[in-house]
Amino acid sequence: MASRQELSDFLAGVERRAFKHAMFALRDSDAALDVVQDAMLRLASRYGTRPADELPMLFHRILQNAITDHFRRQRVRRLWTTPLSALQGDEHGERSELEALESLDTGTEADETAAFVERTQLRAILDE
């Protein structure tokens, strides 16, 4: 079982390397810092009672899972939010809002009903 001092020393020693690892994967310093802090908190709260020789392997796996979770959350956010650039005009000329919405109509049947309701509400707002 690792003592508090051993856990603290381990986290202090691995902090810089973990940040560089997350920064390389995420390419965003704020997100990398959040991921590393989250991984450190998970290690300390859930696995603080493990032996000190298991901490490096556990922390590495927790950090990898946190990075994967970050990418997964990003992908879901991009799926459910419409970027403002999709509603703006392109370089060749201005597009109307309806043309922009029609270009977003390429979806699968699974999300078709929810997307249809959202598009009709958005069209009604734009018509007003």
N, CA, C and O atoms as a DFTB+ gen file, in Angstrom:
512 C
 N C O
     1  1       0.829      -1.173       0.000
     2  2       0.000       0.000       0.000
     3  2       0.877       1.241       0.000
     4  3       1.789       1.365       0.818
     5  1       0.601       2.156      -0.916
     6  2       1.396       3.368      -1.032
     7  2       0.966       4.379       0.033
     8  3      -0.222       4.576       0.287
     9  1       1.961       5.007       0.643
    10  2       1.640       6.037       1.628
    11  2       1.316       7.344       0.906
    12  3       1.511       7.474      -0.303
    13  1       0.826       8.288       1.668
    14  2       0.502       9.589       1.069
    15  2       1.742      10.230       0.462
    16  3       1.676      10.830      -0.611
    17  1       2.867      10.103       1.147
    18  2       4.104      10.721       0.656
    19  2       4.572      10.049      -0.629
    20  3       5.031      10.729      -1.546
    21  1       4.465       8.737      -0.708
    22  2       4.849       8.030      -1.942
    23  2       3.948       8.428      -3.105
    24  3       4.428       8.634      -4.219
    25  1       2.656       8.538      -2.855
    26  2       1.728       8.953      -3.894
    27  2       2.015      10.383      -4.337
    28  3       2.002      10.681      -5.531
    29  1       2.270      11.258      -3.385
    30  2       2.586      12.650      -3.706
    31  2       3.882      12.755      -4.497
    32  3       3.960      13.514      -5.464
    33  1       4.899      12.002      -4.096
    34  2       6.167      12.011      -4.826
    35  2       6.001      11.467      -6.242
    36  3       6.587      11.990      -7.190
    37  1       5.202      10.421      -6.375
    38  2       4.969       9.856      -7.706
    39  2       4.278      10.868      -8.607
    40  3       4.692      11.063      -9.750
    41  1       3.227      11.515      -8.104
    42  2       2.495      12.479      -8.920
    43  2       3.359      13.688      -9.273
    44  3       3.259      14.218     -10.380
    45  1       4.196      14.123      -8.351
    46  2       5.086      15.248      -8.643
    47  2       6.123      14.865      -9.704
    48  3       6.500      15.686     -10.540
    49  1       6.572      13.624      -9.660
    50  2       7.570      13.186     -10.627
    51  2       7.017      12.937     -12.019
    52  3       7.739      13.092     -13.003
    53  1       5.763      12.557     -12.121
    54  2       5.185      12.186     -13.409
    55  2       4.414      13.353     -14.048
    56  3       3.999      13.265     -15.204
    57  1       4.227      14.431     -13.303
    58  2       3.374      15.533     -13.754
    59  2       3.827      16.132     -15.082
    60  3       3.021      16.256     -16.004
    61  1       5.081      16.500     -15.197
    62  2       5.581      17.160     -16.407
    63  2       5.520      16.222     -17.622
    64  3       5.119      16.633     -18.710
    65  1       5.915      14.986     -17.428
    66  2       5.893      14.024     -18.536
    67  2       4.468      13.732     -18.985
    68  3       4.213      13.595     -20.181
    69  1       3.537      13.636     -18.041
    70  2       2.137      13.385     -18.383
    71  2       1.546      14.573     -19.137
    72  3       0.772      14.387     -20.076
    73  1       1.903      15.786     -18.736
    74  2       1.403      16.971     -19.443
    75  2       1.928      16.998     -20.875
    76  3       1.182      17.300     -21.806
    77  1       3.207      16.684     -21.051
    78  2       3.759      16.657     -22.414
    79  2       3.071      15.592     -23.260
    80  3       2.801      15.810     -24.442
    81  1       2.793      14.465     -22.667
    82  2       2.114      13.383     -23.374
    83  2       0.711      13.811     -23.794
    84  3       0.311      13.599     -24.939
    85  1      -0.031      14.410     -22.876
    86  2      -1.386      14.869     -23.182
    87  2      -1.355      16.029     -24.173
    88  3      -2.211      16.116     -25.054
    89  1      -0.390      16.906     -24.038
    90  2      -0.267      18.043     -24.960
    91  2       0.019      17.561     -26.375
    92  3      -0.524      18.103     -27.338
    93  1       0.853      16.561     -26.507
    94  2       1.148      16.005     -27.828
    95  2      -0.091      15.364     -28.441
    96  3      -0.314      15.474     -29.647
    97  1      -0.888      14.703     -27.627
    98  2      -2.079      14.023     -28.140
    99  2      -3.205      15.000     -28.448
   100  3      -3.881      14.858     -29.467
   101  1      -3.419      15.995     -27.579
   102  2      -4.576      16.876     -27.709
   103  2      -4.286      18.165     -28.473
   104  3      -5.189      18.744     -29.075
   105  1      -3.049      18.612     -28.452
   106  2      -2.628      19.857     -29.114
   107  2      -3.380      21.075     -28.593
   108  3      -3.627      22.024     -29.337
   109  1      -3.739      21.046     -27.324
   110  2      -4.398      22.159     -26.654
   111  2      -3.939      22.135     -25.204
   112  3      -4.207      21.176     -24.479
   113  1      -3.250      23.183     -24.784
   114  2      -2.645      23.161     -23.453
   115  2      -3.693      23.158     -22.341
   116  3      -3.507      22.494     -21.321
   117  1      -4.790      23.892     -22.524
   118  2      -5.823      23.906     -21.489
   119  2      -6.483      22.537     -21.339
   120  3      -6.686      22.057     -20.224
   121  1      -6.813      21.921     -22.458
   122  2      -7.429      20.596     -22.411
   123  2      -6.442      19.565     -21.852
   124  3      -6.834      18.675     -21.097
   125  1      -5.177      19.684     -22.220
   126  2      -4.164      18.751     -21.717
   127  2      -4.019      18.876     -20.209
   128  3      -3.912      17.872     -19.505
   129  1      -4.014      20.107     -19.713
   130  2      -3.914      20.312     -18.270
   131  2      -5.127      19.730     -17.552
   132  3      -4.986      19.101     -16.503
   133  1      -6.317      19.936     -18.112
   134  2      -7.528      19.371     -17.512
   135  2      -7.489      17.847     -17.482
   136  3      -7.865      17.231     -16.485
   137  1      -7.035      17.249     -18.567
   138  2      -6.978      15.788     -18.650
   139  2      -5.977      15.229     -17.640
   140  3      -6.263      14.236     -16.970
   141  1      -4.815      15.855     -17.527
   142  2      -3.801      15.375     -16.584
   143  2      -4.292      15.526     -15.148
   144  3      -4.113      14.622     -14.332
   145  1      -4.906      16.659     -14.837
   146  2      -5.423      16.846     -13.479
   147  2      -6.518      15.829     -13.166
   148  3      -6.571      15.286     -12.063
   149  1      -7.377      15.580     -14.126
   150  2      -8.432      14.587     -13.925
   151  2      -7.834      13.199     -13.697
   152  3      -8.295      12.455     -12.832
   153  1      -6.811      12.853     -14.472
   154  2      -6.166      11.543     -14.305
   155  2      -5.492      11.432     -12.942
   156  3      -5.540      10.377     -12.310
   157  1      -4.868      12.508     -12.491
   158  2      -4.229      12.490     -11.176
   159  2      -5.262      12.334     -10.065
   160  3      -5.047      11.593      -9.106
   161  1      -6.380      13.036     -10.201
   162  2      -7.433      12.910      -9.189
   163  2      -8.027      11.503      -9.161
   164  3      -8.303      10.959      -8.092
   165  1      -8.220      10.926     -10.329
   166  2      -8.748       9.559     -10.378
   167  2      -7.785       8.580      -9.722
   168  3      -8.201       7.702      -8.967
   169  1      -6.496       8.733     -10.012
   170  2      -5.506       7.839      -9.414
   171  2      -5.504       7.978      -7.898
   172  3      -5.513       6.979      -7.179
   173  1      -5.491       9.204      -7.415
   174  2      -5.405       9.422      -5.968
   175  2      -6.673       8.960      -5.256
   176  3      -6.600       8.386      -4.169
   177  1      -7.836       9.208      -5.864
   178  2      -9.069       8.874      -5.151
   179  2      -9.440       7.398      -5.250
   180  3      -9.950       6.829      -4.284
   181  1      -9.200       6.781      -6.374
   182  2      -9.644       5.399      -6.563
   183  2      -8.561       4.355      -6.305
   184  3      -8.855       3.249      -5.852
   185  1      -7.308       4.707      -6.594
   186  2      -6.246       3.706      -6.509
   187  2      -5.136       4.111      -5.545
   188  3      -4.020       3.602      -5.649
   189  1      -5.416       5.001      -4.625
   190  2      -4.412       5.446      -3.670
   191  2      -3.954       4.375      -2.707
   192  3      -2.890       4.493      -2.101
   193  1      -4.750       3.330      -2.561
   194  2      -4.398       2.258      -1.626
   195  2      -3.579       1.147      -2.273
   196  3      -3.193       0.192      -1.600
   197  1      -3.316       1.260      -3.551
   198  2      -2.526       0.234      -4.249
   199  2      -1.051       0.361      -3.881
   200  3      -0.624       1.406      -3.390
   201  1      -0.273      -0.688      -4.112
   202  2       1.172      -0.615      -3.856
   203  2       1.846       0.402      -4.769
   204  3       1.369       0.663      -5.874
   205  1       2.947       0.971      -4.309
   206  2       3.638       2.042      -5.034
   207  2       4.178       1.569      -6.376
   208  3       4.287       2.375      -7.300
   209  1       4.520       0.294      -6.516
   210  2       5.070      -0.177      -7.789
   211  2       3.995      -0.336      -8.862
   212  3       4.331      -0.464     -10.040
   213  1       2.714      -0.333      -8.492
   214  2       1.634      -0.413      -9.475
   215  2       1.195       0.962      -9.981
   216  3       0.495       1.047     -10.990
   217  1       1.590       2.025      -9.306
   218  2       1.118       3.361      -9.651
   219  2       1.482       3.806     -11.077
   220  3       0.629       4.379     -11.754
   221  1       2.706       3.569     -11.560
   222  2       3.017       4.033     -12.926
   223  2       2.136       3.400     -13.994
   224  3       1.676       4.096     -14.899
   225  1       1.894       2.104     -13.910
   226  2       1.057       1.436     -14.911
   227  2      -0.390       1.919     -14.822
   228  3      -1.036       2.171     -15.840
   229  1      -0.888       2.044     -13.594
   230  2      -2.258       2.521     -13.414
   231  2      -2.424       3.940     -13.945
   232  3      -3.396       4.240     -14.638
   233  1      -1.470       4.812     -13.618
   234  2      -1.586       6.199     -14.056
   235  2      -1.521       6.310     -15.571
   236  3      -2.255       7.093     -16.173
   237  1      -0.654       5.536     -16.180
   238  2      -0.553       5.581     -17.643
   239  2      -1.868       5.153     -18.290
   240  3      -2.314       5.778     -19.252
   241  1      -2.488       4.105     -17.779
   242  2      -3.756       3.632     -18.329
   243  2      -4.865       4.652     -18.076
   244  3      -5.694       4.895     -18.953
   245  1      -4.886       5.245     -16.893
   246  2      -5.904       6.258     -16.579
   247  2      -5.737       7.469     -17.497
   248  3      -6.727       8.023     -17.976
   249  1      -4.504       7.880     -17.743
   250  2      -4.249       9.021     -18.627
   251  2      -4.682       8.714     -20.058
   252  3      -5.294       9.557     -20.714
   253  1      -4.370       7.521     -20.542
   254  2      -4.792       7.139     -21.891
   255  2      -6.316       7.131     -22.007
   256  3      -6.865       7.605     -23.002
   257  1      -6.992       6.602     -21.008
   258  2      -8.459       6.582     -21.026
   259  2      -9.035       7.995     -20.971
   260  3     -10.046       8.277     -21.615
   261  1      -8.402       8.882     -20.210
   262  2      -8.880      10.266     -20.124
   263  2      -8.721      10.979     -21.459
   264  3      -9.592      11.757     -21.847
   265  1      -7.630      10.728     -22.164
   266  2      -7.423      11.329     -23.487
   267  2      -8.458      10.799     -24.470
   268  3      -9.026      11.562     -25.251
   269  1      -8.703       9.495     -24.431
   270  2      -9.718       8.900     -25.306
   271  2     -11.102       9.458     -24.995
   272  3     -11.877       9.743     -25.908
   273  1     -11.413       9.615     -23.714
   274  2     -12.699      10.192     -23.323
   275  2     -12.841      11.622     -23.817
   276  3     -13.928      12.034     -24.221
   277  1     -11.754      12.380     -23.788
   278  2     -11.795      13.763     -24.283
   279  2     -12.135      13.787     -25.769
   280  3     -12.976      14.577     -26.199
   281  1     -11.490      12.928     -26.556
   282  2     -11.788      12.876     -27.991
   283  2     -13.230      12.427     -28.234
   284  3     -13.891      12.929     -29.143
   285  1     -13.713      11.492     -27.434
   286  2     -15.087      11.012     -27.576
   287  2     -16.081      12.133     -27.283
   288  3     -17.050      12.314     -28.020
   289  1     -15.844      12.885     -26.208
   290  2     -16.730      14.009     -25.883
   291  2     -16.699      15.077     -26.966
   292  3     -17.734      15.661     -27.288
   293  1     -15.520      15.339     -27.532
   294  2     -15.413      16.310     -28.622
   295  2     -16.227      15.869     -29.828
   296  3     -16.924      16.675     -30.444
   297  1     -16.137      14.600     -30.159
   298  2     -16.855      14.087     -31.322
   299  2     -18.366      14.202     -31.115
   300  3     -19.085      14.561     -32.048
   301  1     -18.854      13.905     -29.920
   302  2     -20.281      14.009     -29.631
   303  2     -20.730      15.462     -29.685
   304  3     -21.809      15.755     -30.200
   305  1     -19.920      16.375     -29.162
   306  2     -20.283      17.795     -29.218
   307  2     -20.370      18.285     -30.659
   308  3     -21.282      19.033     -31.008
   309  1     -19.430      17.868     -31.489
   310  2     -19.464      18.283     -32.898
   311  2     -20.670      17.693     -33.612
   312  3     -21.207      18.310     -34.532
   313  1     -21.098      16.516     -33.204
   314  2     -22.249      15.876     -33.833
   315  2     -23.542      16.603     -33.510
   316  3     -24.413      16.725     -34.372
   317  1     -23.681      17.089     -32.279
   318  2     -24.941      17.665     -31.842
   319  2     -25.003      19.176     -31.937
   320  3     -26.063      19.752     -31.690
   321  1     -23.926      19.834     -32.279
   322  2     -23.964      21.283     -32.427
   323  2     -23.660      21.639     -33.871
   324  3     -22.836      20.995     -34.519
   325  1     -24.330      22.667     -34.369
   326  2     -24.111      23.128     -35.731
   327  2     -23.090      24.259     -35.700
   328  3     -23.306      25.257     -35.013
   329  1     -21.989      24.127     -36.424
   330  2     -21.014      25.214     -36.430
   331  2     -21.589      26.450     -37.123
   332  3     -22.356      26.339     -38.079
   333  1     -21.212      27.608     -36.632
   334  2     -21.706      28.847     -37.218
   335  2     -21.214      29.026     -38.649
   336  3     -21.879      29.683     -39.450
   337  1     -20.076      28.460     -38.978
   338  2     -19.555      28.584     -40.338
   339  2     -20.455      27.886     -41.344
   340  3     -20.446      28.246     -42.521
   341  1     -21.230      26.901     -40.918
   342  2     -22.134      26.214     -41.836
   343  2     -23.314      27.098     -42.213
   344  3     -23.932      26.890     -43.257
   345  1     -23.634      28.081     -41.377
   346  2     -24.755      28.962     -41.644
   347  2     -24.341      30.265     -42.316
   348  3     -25.196      31.060     -42.706
   349  1     -23.032      30.490     -42.457
   350  2     -22.544      31.711     -43.084
   351  2     -22.292      31.476     -44.564
   352  3     -22.262      30.336     -45.026
   353  1     -22.113      32.557     -45.296
   354  2     -21.862      32.457     -46.736
   355  2     -20.482      31.894     -47.025
   356  3     -19.576      31.979     -46.195
   357  1     -20.333      31.324     -48.199
   358  2     -19.040      30.783     -48.582
   359  2     -18.245      31.840     -49.339
   360  3     -18.710      32.970     -49.487
   361  1     -17.055      31.492     -49.820
   362  2     -16.164      32.440     -50.489
   363  2     -16.683      32.862     -51.855
   364  3     -16.385      33.969     -52.303
   365  1     -17.443      32.020     -52.521
   366  2     -17.875      32.301     -53.883
   367  2     -19.116      33.181     -53.932
   368  3     -19.471      33.675     -55.002
   369  1     -19.756      33.379     -52.848
   370  2     -20.961      34.193     -52.812
   371  2     -21.751      33.868     -51.573
   372  3     -21.502      32.867     -50.901
   373  1     -22.692      34.711     -51.281
   374  2     -23.500      34.508     -50.085
   375  2     -24.536      33.415     -50.312
   376  3     -25.154      33.341     -51.374
   377  1     -24.717      32.573     -49.307
   378  2     -25.764      31.570     -49.349
   379  2     -26.851      32.007     -48.392
   380  3     -26.581      32.633     -47.367
   381  1     -28.054      31.680     -48.726
   382  2     -29.136      31.987     -47.797
   383  2     -29.140      30.952     -46.679
   384  3     -28.503      29.903     -46.775
   385  1     -29.865      31.270     -45.630
   386  2     -29.927      30.352     -44.490
   387  2     -30.590      29.037     -44.877
   388  3     -30.211      27.974     -44.384
   389  1     -31.587      29.114     -45.767
   390  2     -32.267      27.882     -46.188
   391  2     -31.332      26.976     -46.979
   392  3     -31.364      25.756     -46.816
   393  1     -30.503      27.563     -47.831
   394  2     -29.536      26.742     -48.565
   395  2     -28.550      26.093     -47.610
   396  3     -28.163      24.940     -47.799
   397  1     -28.145      26.827     -46.590
   398  2     -27.223      26.267     -45.599
   399  2     -27.880      25.124     -44.845
   400  3     -27.239      24.108     -44.577
   401  1     -29.156      25.280     -44.499
   402  2     -29.854      24.211     -43.788
   403  2     -30.066      23.002     -44.681
   404  3     -29.971      21.867     -44.213
   405  1     -30.351      23.221     -45.954
   406  2     -30.546      22.101     -46.861
   407  2     -29.251      21.327     -47.060
   408  3     -29.279      20.116     -47.277
   409  1     -28.113      22.020     -46.987
   410  2     -26.843      21.313     -47.119
   411  2     -26.555      20.463     -45.887
   412  3     -25.764      19.523     -45.959
   413  1     -27.188      20.779     -44.758
   414  2     -27.010      19.985     -43.543
   415  2     -27.962      18.804     -43.472
   416  3     -27.904      18.032     -42.515
   417  1     -28.841      18.640     -44.464
   418  2     -29.865      17.612     -44.434
   419  2     -29.346      16.211     -44.737
   420  3     -30.155      15.291     -44.862
   421  1     -28.065      16.007     -44.858
   422  2     -27.526      14.686     -45.164
   423  2     -27.289      13.945     -43.862
   424  3     -26.254      14.136     -43.224
   425  1     -28.227      13.107     -43.456
   426  2     -28.107      12.357     -42.215
   427  2     -28.583      10.939     -42.408
   428  3     -29.046      10.569     -43.487
   429  1     -28.472      10.159     -41.379
   430  2     -28.937       8.785     -41.437
   431  2     -30.367       8.718     -40.920
   432  3     -30.887       9.699     -40.388
   433  1     -30.985       7.591     -41.072
   434  2     -32.365       7.440     -40.639
   435  2     -32.497       7.463     -39.123
   436  3     -33.555       7.817     -38.603
   437  1     -31.452       7.095     -38.414
   438  2     -31.520       7.031     -36.959
   439  2     -31.744       8.401     -36.339
   440  3     -32.513       8.541     -35.388
   441  1     -31.071       9.409     -36.877
   442  2     -31.239      10.746     -36.318
   443  2     -32.129      11.625     -37.183
   444  3     -32.197      12.837     -36.981
   445  1     -32.805      11.021     -38.135
   446  2     -33.595      11.786     -39.095
   447  2     -34.769      12.495     -38.443
   448  3     -35.030      13.653     -38.770
   449  1     -35.485      11.850     -37.539
   450  2     -36.672      12.478     -36.963
   451  2     -36.311      13.656     -36.068
   452  3     -36.931      14.716     -36.153
   453  1     -35.316      13.477     -35.216
   454  2     -34.898      14.581     -34.344
   455  2     -34.326      15.724     -35.169
   456  3     -34.600      16.891     -34.887
   457  1     -33.541      15.403     -36.177
   458  2     -32.957      16.435     -37.020
   459  2     -34.029      17.148     -37.827
   460  3     -33.935      18.354     -38.052
   461  1     -35.057      16.407     -38.270
   462  2     -36.137      17.015     -39.037
   463  2     -36.896      18.030     -38.191
   464  3     -37.207      19.127     -38.656
   465  1     -37.191      17.662     -36.956
   466  2     -37.906      18.575     -36.057
   467  2     -37.057      19.817     -35.799
   468  3     -37.562      20.940     -35.811
   469  1     -35.777      19.604     -35.567
   470  2     -34.881      20.732     -35.309
   471  2     -34.799      21.655     -36.520
   472  3     -34.835      22.877     -36.374
   473  1     -34.691      21.080     -37.707
   474  2     -34.601      21.899     -38.923
   475  2     -35.888      22.673     -39.185
   476  3     -35.841      23.831     -39.600
   477  1     -37.045      22.038     -38.945
   478  2     -38.300      22.754     -39.173
   479  2     -38.472      23.896     -38.179
   480  3     -38.977      24.957     -38.543
   481  1     -38.062      23.696     -36.942
   482  2     -38.121      24.778     -35.965
   483  2     -37.170      25.900     -36.343
   484  3     -37.516      27.075     -36.222
   485  1     -35.989      25.552     -36.794
   486  2     -35.018      26.559     -37.193
   487  2     -35.482      27.329     -38.430
   488  3     -35.276      28.538     -38.528
   489  1     -36.100      26.633     -39.356
   490  2     -36.645      27.297     -40.551
   491  2     -37.758      28.263     -40.178
   492  3     -37.853      29.354     -40.742
   493  1     -38.603      27.866     -39.228
   494  2     -39.683      28.743     -38.777
   495  2     -39.123      30.001     -38.128
   496  3     -39.638      31.099     -38.340
   497  1     -38.078      29.840     -37.343
   498  2     -37.440      30.998     -36.702
   499  2     -36.832      31.914     -37.748
   500  3     -36.956      33.136     -37.654
   501  1     -36.172      31.330     -38.749
   502  2     -35.553      32.130     -39.797
   503  2     -36.582      32.826     -40.668
   504  3     -36.339      33.938     -41.135
   505  1     -37.717      32.201     -40.894
   506  2     -38.778      32.820     -41.688
   507  2     -39.370      34.033     -40.983
   508  3     -39.758      35.008     -41.626
   509  1     -39.435      33.965     -39.662
   510  2     -39.985      35.102     -38.901
   511  2     -39.047      36.281     -39.022
   512  3     -39.313      37.343     -38.460
